[in-house]
Short mmCIF file of C-alpha atoms and ligand atoms in Angstrom, two decimals:
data_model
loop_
_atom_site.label_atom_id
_atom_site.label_comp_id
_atom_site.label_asym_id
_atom_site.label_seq_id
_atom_site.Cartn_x
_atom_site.Cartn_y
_atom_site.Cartn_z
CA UNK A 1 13.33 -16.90 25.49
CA UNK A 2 14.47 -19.28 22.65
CA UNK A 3 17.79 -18.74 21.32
CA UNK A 4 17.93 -15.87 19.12
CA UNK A 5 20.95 -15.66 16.51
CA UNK A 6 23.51 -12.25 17.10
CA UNK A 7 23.45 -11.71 13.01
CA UNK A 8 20.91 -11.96 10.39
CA UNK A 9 19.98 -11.23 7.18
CA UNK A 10 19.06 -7.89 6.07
CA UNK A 11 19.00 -5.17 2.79
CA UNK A 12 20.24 -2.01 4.06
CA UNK A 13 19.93 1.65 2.06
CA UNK A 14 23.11 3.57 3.31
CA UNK A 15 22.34 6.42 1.23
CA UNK A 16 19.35 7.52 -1.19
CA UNK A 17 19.53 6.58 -5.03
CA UNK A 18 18.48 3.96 -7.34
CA UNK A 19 18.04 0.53 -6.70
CA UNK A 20 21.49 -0.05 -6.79
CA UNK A 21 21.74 1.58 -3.43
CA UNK A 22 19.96 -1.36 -1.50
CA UNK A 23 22.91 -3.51 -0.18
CA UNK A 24 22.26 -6.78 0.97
CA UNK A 25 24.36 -8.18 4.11
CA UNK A 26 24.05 -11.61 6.40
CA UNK A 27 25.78 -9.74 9.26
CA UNK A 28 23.36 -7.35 10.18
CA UNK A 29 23.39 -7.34 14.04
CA UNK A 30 19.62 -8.72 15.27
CA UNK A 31 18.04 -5.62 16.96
CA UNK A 32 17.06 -5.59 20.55
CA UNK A 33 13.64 -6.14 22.10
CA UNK A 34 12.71 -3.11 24.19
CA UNK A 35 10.48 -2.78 26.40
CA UNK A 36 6.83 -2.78 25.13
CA UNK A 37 7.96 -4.21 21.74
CA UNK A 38 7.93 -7.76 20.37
CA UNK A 39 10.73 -9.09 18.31
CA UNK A 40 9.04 -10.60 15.18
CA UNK A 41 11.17 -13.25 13.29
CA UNK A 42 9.71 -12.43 9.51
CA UNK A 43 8.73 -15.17 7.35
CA UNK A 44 7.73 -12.41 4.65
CA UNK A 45 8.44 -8.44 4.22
CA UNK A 46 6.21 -6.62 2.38
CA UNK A 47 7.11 -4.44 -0.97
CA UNK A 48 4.85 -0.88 -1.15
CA UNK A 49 5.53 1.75 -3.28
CA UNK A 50 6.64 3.72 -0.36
CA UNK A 51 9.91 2.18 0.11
CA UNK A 52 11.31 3.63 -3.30
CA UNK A 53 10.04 6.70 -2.04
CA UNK A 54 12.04 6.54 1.38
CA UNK A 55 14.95 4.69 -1.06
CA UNK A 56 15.65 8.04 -3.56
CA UNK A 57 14.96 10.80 -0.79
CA UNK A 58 11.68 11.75 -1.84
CA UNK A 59 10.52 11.24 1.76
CA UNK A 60 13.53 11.59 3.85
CA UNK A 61 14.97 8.72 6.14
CA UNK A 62 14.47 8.69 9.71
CA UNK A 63 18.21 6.99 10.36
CA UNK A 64 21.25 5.61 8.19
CA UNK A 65 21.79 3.05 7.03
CA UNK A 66 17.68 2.76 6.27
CA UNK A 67 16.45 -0.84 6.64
CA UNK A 68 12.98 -0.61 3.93
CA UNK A 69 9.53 -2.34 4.63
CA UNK A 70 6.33 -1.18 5.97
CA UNK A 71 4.87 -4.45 6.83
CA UNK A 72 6.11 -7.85 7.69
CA UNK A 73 4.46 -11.40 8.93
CA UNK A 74 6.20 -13.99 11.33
CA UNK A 75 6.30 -15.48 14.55
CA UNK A 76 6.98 -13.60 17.87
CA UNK A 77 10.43 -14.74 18.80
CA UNK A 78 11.26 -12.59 21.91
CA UNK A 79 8.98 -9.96 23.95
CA UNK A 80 9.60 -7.15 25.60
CA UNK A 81 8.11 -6.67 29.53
CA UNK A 82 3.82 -7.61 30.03
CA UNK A 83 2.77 -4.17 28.11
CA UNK A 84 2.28 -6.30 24.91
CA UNK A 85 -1.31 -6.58 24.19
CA UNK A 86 -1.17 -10.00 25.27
CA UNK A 87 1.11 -11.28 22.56
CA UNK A 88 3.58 -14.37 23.30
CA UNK A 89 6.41 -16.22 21.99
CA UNK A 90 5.28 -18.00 18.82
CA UNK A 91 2.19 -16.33 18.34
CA UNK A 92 2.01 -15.52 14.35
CA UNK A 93 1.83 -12.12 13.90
CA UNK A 94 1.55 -9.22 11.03
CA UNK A 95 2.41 -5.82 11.72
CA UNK A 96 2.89 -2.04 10.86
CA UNK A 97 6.42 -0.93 11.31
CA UNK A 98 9.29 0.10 9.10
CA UNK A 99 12.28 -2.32 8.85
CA UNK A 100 10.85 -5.43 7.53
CA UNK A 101 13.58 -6.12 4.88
CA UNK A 102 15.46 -8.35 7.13
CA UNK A 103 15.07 -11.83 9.27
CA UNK A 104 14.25 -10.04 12.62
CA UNK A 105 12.72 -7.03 13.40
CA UNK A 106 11.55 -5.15 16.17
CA UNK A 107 8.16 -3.57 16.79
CA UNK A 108 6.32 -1.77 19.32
CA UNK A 109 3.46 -4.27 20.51
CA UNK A 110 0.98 -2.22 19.69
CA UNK A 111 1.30 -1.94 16.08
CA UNK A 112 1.00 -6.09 16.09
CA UNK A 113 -2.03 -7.66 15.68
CA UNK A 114 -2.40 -11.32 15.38
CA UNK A 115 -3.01 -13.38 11.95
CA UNK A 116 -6.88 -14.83 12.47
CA UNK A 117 -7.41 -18.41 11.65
CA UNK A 118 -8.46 -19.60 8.52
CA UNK A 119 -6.50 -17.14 5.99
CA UNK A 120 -2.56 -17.95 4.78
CA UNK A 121 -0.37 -15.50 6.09
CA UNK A 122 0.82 -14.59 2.50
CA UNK A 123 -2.98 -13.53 1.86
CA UNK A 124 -3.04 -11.39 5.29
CA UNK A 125 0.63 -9.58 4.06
CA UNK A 126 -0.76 -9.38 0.64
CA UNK A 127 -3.50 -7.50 1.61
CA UNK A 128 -2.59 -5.82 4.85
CA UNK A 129 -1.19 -2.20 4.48
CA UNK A 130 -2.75 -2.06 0.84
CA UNK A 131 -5.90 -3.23 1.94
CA UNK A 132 -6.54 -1.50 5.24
CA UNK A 133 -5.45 1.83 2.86
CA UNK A 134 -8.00 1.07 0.76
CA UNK A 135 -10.73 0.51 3.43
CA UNK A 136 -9.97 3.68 4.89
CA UNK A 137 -9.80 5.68 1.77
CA UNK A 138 -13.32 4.14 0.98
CA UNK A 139 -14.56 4.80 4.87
CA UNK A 140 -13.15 8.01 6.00
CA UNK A 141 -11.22 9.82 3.07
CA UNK A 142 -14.75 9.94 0.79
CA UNK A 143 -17.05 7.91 2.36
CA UNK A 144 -18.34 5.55 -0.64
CA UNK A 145 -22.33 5.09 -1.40
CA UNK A 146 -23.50 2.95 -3.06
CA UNK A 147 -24.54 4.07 -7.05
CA UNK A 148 -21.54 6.07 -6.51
CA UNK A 149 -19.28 6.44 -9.66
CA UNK A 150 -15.73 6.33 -8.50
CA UNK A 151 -12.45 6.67 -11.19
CA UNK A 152 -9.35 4.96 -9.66
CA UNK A 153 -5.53 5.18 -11.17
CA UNK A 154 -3.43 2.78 -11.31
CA UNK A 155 -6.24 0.20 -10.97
CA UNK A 156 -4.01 -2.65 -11.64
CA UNK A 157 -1.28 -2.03 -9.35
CA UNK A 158 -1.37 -3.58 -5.74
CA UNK A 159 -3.62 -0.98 -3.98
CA UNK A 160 -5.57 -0.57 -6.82
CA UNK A 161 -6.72 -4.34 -7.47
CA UNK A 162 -7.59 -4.17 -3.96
CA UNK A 163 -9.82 -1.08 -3.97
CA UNK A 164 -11.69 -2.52 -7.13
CA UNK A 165 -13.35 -5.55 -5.35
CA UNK A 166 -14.17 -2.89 -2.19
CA UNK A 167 -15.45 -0.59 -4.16
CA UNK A 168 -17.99 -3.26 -5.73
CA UNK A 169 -18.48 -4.76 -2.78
CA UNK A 170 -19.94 -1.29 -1.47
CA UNK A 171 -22.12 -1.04 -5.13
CA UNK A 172 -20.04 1.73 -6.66
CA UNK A 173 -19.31 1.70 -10.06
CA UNK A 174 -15.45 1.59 -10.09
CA UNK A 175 -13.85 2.84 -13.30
CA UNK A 176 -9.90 2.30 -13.67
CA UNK A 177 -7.04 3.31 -15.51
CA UNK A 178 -4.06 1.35 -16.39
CA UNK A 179 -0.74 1.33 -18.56
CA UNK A 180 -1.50 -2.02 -20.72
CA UNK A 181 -4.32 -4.11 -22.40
CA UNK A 182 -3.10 -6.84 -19.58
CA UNK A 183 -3.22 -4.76 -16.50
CA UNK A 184 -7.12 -3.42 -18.01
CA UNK A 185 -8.28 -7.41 -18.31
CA UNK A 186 -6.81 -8.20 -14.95
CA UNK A 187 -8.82 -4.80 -13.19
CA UNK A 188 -11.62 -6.03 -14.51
CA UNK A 189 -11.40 -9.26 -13.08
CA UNK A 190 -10.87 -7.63 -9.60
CA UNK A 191 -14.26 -5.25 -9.32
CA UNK A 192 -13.76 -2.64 -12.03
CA UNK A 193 -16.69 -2.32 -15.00
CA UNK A 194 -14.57 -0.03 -17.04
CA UNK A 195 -11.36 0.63 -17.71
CA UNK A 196 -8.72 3.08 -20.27
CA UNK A 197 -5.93 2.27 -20.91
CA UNK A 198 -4.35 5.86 -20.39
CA UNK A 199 -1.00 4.95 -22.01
CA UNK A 200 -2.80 4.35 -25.34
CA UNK A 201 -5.37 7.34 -24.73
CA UNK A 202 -3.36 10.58 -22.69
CA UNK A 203 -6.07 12.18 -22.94
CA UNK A 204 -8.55 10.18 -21.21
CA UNK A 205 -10.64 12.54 -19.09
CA UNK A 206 -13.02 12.86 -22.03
CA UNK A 207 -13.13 8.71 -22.06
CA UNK A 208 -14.16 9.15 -18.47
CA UNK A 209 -16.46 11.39 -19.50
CA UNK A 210 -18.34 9.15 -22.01
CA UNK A 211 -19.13 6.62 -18.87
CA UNK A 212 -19.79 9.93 -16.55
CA UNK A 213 -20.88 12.49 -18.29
CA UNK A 214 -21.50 15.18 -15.35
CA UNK A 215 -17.96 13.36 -14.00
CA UNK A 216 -17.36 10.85 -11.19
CA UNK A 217 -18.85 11.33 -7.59
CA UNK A 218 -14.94 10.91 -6.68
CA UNK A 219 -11.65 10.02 -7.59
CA UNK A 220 -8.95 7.95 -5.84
CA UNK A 221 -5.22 9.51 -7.06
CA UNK A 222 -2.03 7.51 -6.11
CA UNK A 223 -0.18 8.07 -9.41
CA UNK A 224 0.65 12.17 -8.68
CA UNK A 225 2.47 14.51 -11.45
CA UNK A 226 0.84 13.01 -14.23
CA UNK A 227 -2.52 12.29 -13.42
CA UNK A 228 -3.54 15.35 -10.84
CA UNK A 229 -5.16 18.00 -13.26
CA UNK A 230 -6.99 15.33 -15.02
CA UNK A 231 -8.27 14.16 -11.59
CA UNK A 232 -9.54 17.65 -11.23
CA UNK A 233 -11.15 18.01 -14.69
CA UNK A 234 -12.84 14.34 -14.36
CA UNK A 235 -14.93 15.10 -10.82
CA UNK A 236 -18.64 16.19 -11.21
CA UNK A 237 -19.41 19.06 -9.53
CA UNK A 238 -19.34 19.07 -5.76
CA UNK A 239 -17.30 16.07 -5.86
CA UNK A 240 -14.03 14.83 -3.79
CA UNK A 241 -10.68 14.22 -5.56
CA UNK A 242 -8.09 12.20 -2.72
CA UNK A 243 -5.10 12.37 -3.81
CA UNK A 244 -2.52 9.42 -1.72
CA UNK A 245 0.83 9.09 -3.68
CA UNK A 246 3.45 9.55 -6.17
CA UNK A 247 3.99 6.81 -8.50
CA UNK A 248 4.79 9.35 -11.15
CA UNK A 249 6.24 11.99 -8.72
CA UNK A 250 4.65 14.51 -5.91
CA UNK A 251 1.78 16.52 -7.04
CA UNK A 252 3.13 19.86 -7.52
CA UNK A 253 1.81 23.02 -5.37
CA UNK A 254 -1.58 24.01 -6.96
CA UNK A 255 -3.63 26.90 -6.71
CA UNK A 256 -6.89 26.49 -4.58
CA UNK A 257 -8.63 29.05 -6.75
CA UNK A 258 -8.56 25.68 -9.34
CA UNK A 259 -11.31 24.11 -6.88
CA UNK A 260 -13.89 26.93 -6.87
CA UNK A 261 -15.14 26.12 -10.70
CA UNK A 262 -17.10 23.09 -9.29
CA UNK A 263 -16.96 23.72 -5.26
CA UNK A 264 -14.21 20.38 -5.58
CA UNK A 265 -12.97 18.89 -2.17
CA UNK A 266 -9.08 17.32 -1.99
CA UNK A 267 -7.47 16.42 0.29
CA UNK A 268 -3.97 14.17 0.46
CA UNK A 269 -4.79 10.75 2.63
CA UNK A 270 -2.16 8.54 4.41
CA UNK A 271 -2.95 5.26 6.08
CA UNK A 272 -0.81 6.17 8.99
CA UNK A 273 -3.19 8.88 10.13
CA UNK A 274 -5.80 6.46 10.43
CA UNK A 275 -4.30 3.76 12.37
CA UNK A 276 -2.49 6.32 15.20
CA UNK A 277 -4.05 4.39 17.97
CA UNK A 278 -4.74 0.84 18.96
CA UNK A 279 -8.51 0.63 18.26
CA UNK A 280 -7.90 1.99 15.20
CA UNK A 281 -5.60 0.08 13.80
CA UNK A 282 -7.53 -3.00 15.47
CA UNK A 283 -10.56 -1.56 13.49
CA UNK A 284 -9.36 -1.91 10.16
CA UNK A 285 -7.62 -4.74 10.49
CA UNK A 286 -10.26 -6.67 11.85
CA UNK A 287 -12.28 -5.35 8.97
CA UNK A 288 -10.15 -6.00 6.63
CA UNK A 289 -9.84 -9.87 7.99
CA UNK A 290 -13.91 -10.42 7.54
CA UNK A 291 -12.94 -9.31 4.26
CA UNK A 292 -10.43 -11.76 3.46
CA UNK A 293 -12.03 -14.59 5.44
CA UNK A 294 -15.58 -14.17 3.78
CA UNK A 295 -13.56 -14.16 0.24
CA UNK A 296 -14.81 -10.65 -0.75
CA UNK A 297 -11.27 -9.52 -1.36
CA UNK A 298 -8.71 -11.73 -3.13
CA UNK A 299 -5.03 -10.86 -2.97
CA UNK A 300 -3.11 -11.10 -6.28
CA UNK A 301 0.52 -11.51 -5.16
CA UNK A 302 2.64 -10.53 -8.16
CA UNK A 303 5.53 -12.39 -7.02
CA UNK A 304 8.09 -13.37 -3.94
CA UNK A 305 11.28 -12.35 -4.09
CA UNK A 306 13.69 -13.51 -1.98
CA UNK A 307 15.70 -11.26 0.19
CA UNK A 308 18.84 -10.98 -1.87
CA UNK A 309 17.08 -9.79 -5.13
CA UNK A 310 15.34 -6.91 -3.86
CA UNK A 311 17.04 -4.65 -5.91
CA UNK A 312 14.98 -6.60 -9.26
CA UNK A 313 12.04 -6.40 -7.35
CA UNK A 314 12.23 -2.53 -7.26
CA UNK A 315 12.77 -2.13 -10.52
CA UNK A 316 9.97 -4.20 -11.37
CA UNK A 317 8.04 -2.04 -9.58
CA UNK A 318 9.27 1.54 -10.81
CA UNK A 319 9.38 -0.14 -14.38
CA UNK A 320 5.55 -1.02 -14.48
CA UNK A 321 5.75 -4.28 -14.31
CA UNK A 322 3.56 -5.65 -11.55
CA UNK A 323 -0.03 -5.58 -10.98
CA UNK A 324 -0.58 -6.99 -7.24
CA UNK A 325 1.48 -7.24 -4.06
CA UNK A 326 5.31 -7.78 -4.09
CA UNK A 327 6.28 -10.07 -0.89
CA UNK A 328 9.68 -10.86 0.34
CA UNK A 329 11.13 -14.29 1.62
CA UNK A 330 13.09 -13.33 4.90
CA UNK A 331 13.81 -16.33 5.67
N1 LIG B 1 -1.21 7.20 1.33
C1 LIG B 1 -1.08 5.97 1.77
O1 LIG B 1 -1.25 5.68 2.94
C2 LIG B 1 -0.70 4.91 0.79
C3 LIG B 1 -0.66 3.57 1.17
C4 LIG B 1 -0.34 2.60 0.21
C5 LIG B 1 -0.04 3.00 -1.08
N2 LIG B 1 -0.05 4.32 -1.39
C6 LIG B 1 0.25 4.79 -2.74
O2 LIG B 1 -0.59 4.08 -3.63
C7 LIG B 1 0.10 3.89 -4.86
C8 LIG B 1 0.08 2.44 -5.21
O3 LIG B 1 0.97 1.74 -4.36
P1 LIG B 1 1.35 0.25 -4.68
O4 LIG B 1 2.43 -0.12 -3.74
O5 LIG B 1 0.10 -0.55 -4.75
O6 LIG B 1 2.00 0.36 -6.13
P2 LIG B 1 1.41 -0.13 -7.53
O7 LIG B 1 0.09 0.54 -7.76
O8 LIG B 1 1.44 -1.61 -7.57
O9 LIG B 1 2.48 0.43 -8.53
C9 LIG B 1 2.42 1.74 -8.97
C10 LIG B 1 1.66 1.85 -10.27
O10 LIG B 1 1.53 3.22 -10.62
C11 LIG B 1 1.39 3.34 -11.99
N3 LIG B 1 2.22 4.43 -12.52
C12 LIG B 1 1.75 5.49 -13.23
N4 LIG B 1 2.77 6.30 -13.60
C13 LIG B 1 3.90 5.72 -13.13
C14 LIG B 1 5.27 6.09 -13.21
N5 LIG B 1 5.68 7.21 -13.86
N6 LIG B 1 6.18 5.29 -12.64
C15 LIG B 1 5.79 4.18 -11.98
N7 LIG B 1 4.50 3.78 -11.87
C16 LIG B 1 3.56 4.55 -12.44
C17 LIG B 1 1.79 1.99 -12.61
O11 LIG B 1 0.61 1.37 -13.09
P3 LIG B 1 0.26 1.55 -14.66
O12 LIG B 1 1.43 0.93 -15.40
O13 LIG B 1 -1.00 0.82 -14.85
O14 LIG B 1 0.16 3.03 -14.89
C18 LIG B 1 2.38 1.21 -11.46
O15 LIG B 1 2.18 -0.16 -11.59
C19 LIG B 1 1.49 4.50 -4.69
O16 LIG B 1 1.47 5.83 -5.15
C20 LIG B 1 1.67 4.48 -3.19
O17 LIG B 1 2.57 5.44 -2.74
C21 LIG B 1 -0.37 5.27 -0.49
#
């Protein structure tokens, strides 16, 4: 084993709140390898939307002080026993695993997979939790057709970009809706043929309708409070509304007596119910590296922030200022 440091860099949440709750330390102890885990030394963390959810309590922390990140890319630095899928010392790595707002961290094995040749391991961050949620929302939440017509919110944003080019890819017809004139020229660029700007036109269901008139075969809903009875209204009949987060807060308890007027299916989709086990999550992220590799999905990365001004890049985030994936510089 190469020498490993005793301290590193890391942003630590000791309690919920705003982003003035994410402390950043360089004496963060570097966590042990157990067995059947490899110790990845992070070149980048990745931001998701999720971590200001786990930051103000929404979903609750599974240990204090909370170290944030869903997703991080590096190089194997230390492994645990010969139950690691094969993985070695200074293989380069991406991986599922919370904890990835820091230099070091440690993952079970089998939520590593290693970064294929030929794509930047930026790109493979950029797109990995984002795009293997979109590829599963698109396989297994409604399974797109092609000449479907498909309304997605917050087109712009980092999942959303992503699910534009997949959803064109797969000949839907992807309509979008985004906060500014910007974020609408960029969604286009990245698979969508129509988009409303729903800040400038609240009441865009009829707008959808223009485009759809019996409504859209389905709708993919990340954006929650605001946006989940127009989801409903917007569906043709017999159509699927998926409902998978809360920028603007939790969809509130509804009544399922809503979904008889057009026989409506919902349901509420998570990525980590897709990729419990190892083939699955070596499915999608195989298929979302022919993706990458054949150039059918480009990554926008907003921006790279580096470790100590993570509290900016949340804000950023909650303020509605990105469109694309938010990485961090561990190192
Ligand atoms: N279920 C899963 O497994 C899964 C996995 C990944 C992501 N997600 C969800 O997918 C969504 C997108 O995630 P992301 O990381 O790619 O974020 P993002 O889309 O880059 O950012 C969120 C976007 O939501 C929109 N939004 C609408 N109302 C908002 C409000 N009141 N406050 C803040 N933003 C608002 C904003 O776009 P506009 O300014 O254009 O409105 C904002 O840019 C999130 O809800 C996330 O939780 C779910």
């Amino acid at each position: 084993m190469s020498s490993l440091p005793s301290t590193m860099k890391a942003v630590l949440c000791d309690k919920t709140g705003g982003p003035e709750v994410l402390r950043y330390t360089e004496d963060q102890p570097v966590p042990k390898v157990g067995e059947s885990e490899v110790l990845v030394k992070n070149k980048f963390g990745g931001i998701n939307y999720i971590d200001t959810y786990y930051r103000t309590g929404l979903y609750p922390a599974p240990s204090w002080p909370l170290t944030l990140g869903q997703e991080g890319v590096g190089t194997v630095a230390a492994v645990g026993g010969s139950d690691v899928h094969g993985l070695k010392e200074n293989d380069e790595v991406v991986y599922l695993k919370q904890g990835s707002y820091a230099e070091y961290t440690s993952v079970p094995a089998d939520r590593v997979v290693k970064i294929p040749s030929g794509v930047s391991d930026d790109t493979v961050l950029g797109g990995f939790l984002m795009g293997m949620t979109a590829l599963t929302l698109v396989k297994e939440a409604y399974e797109v057709k092609k000449g479907d017509t498909i309304l997605v919110h917050a087109a712009a944003g980092g999942v959303g970009l992503l699910l534009g080019q997949i959803l064109k890819d797969l000949g839907a017809t992807a309509i979008g809706t985004a906060s500014t004139k910007e974020k609408c020229d960029m969604a286009k660029e990245h698979g969508y043929a129509h988009m409303i700007n729903y800040k400038d036109i609240p009441d865009w269901v009829p707008e959808v309708k223009k485009i759809a008139p019996e409504g859209v075969t389905c709708v993919y809903d990340s954006v929650g409070k605001t946006t989940w009875e127009g989801s409903l209204e917007a569906v043709k009949r017999k159509g699927s509304v998926i409902y998978f987060g809360n920028a603007s807060g939790p969809v509130p308890p509804m009544n399922i007596a809503l979904l008889s007027k057009k026989n409506t299916k919902i349901m509420r989709a998570t990525l980590m119910q897709y990729v419990v086990t190892r083939d699955e999550l070596e499915y999608y992220s195989n298929l979302l590296f022919d993706y990458l590799r054949d150039g059918k999905l480009k990554v926008n990365i907003h921006k790279i922030y580096d470790l100590k001004d993570v509290q900016q890049a949340h804000k950023d985030l909650e303020g509605r200022l990105t469109s694309g994936k938010l990485l961090i510089k561990t190192t």
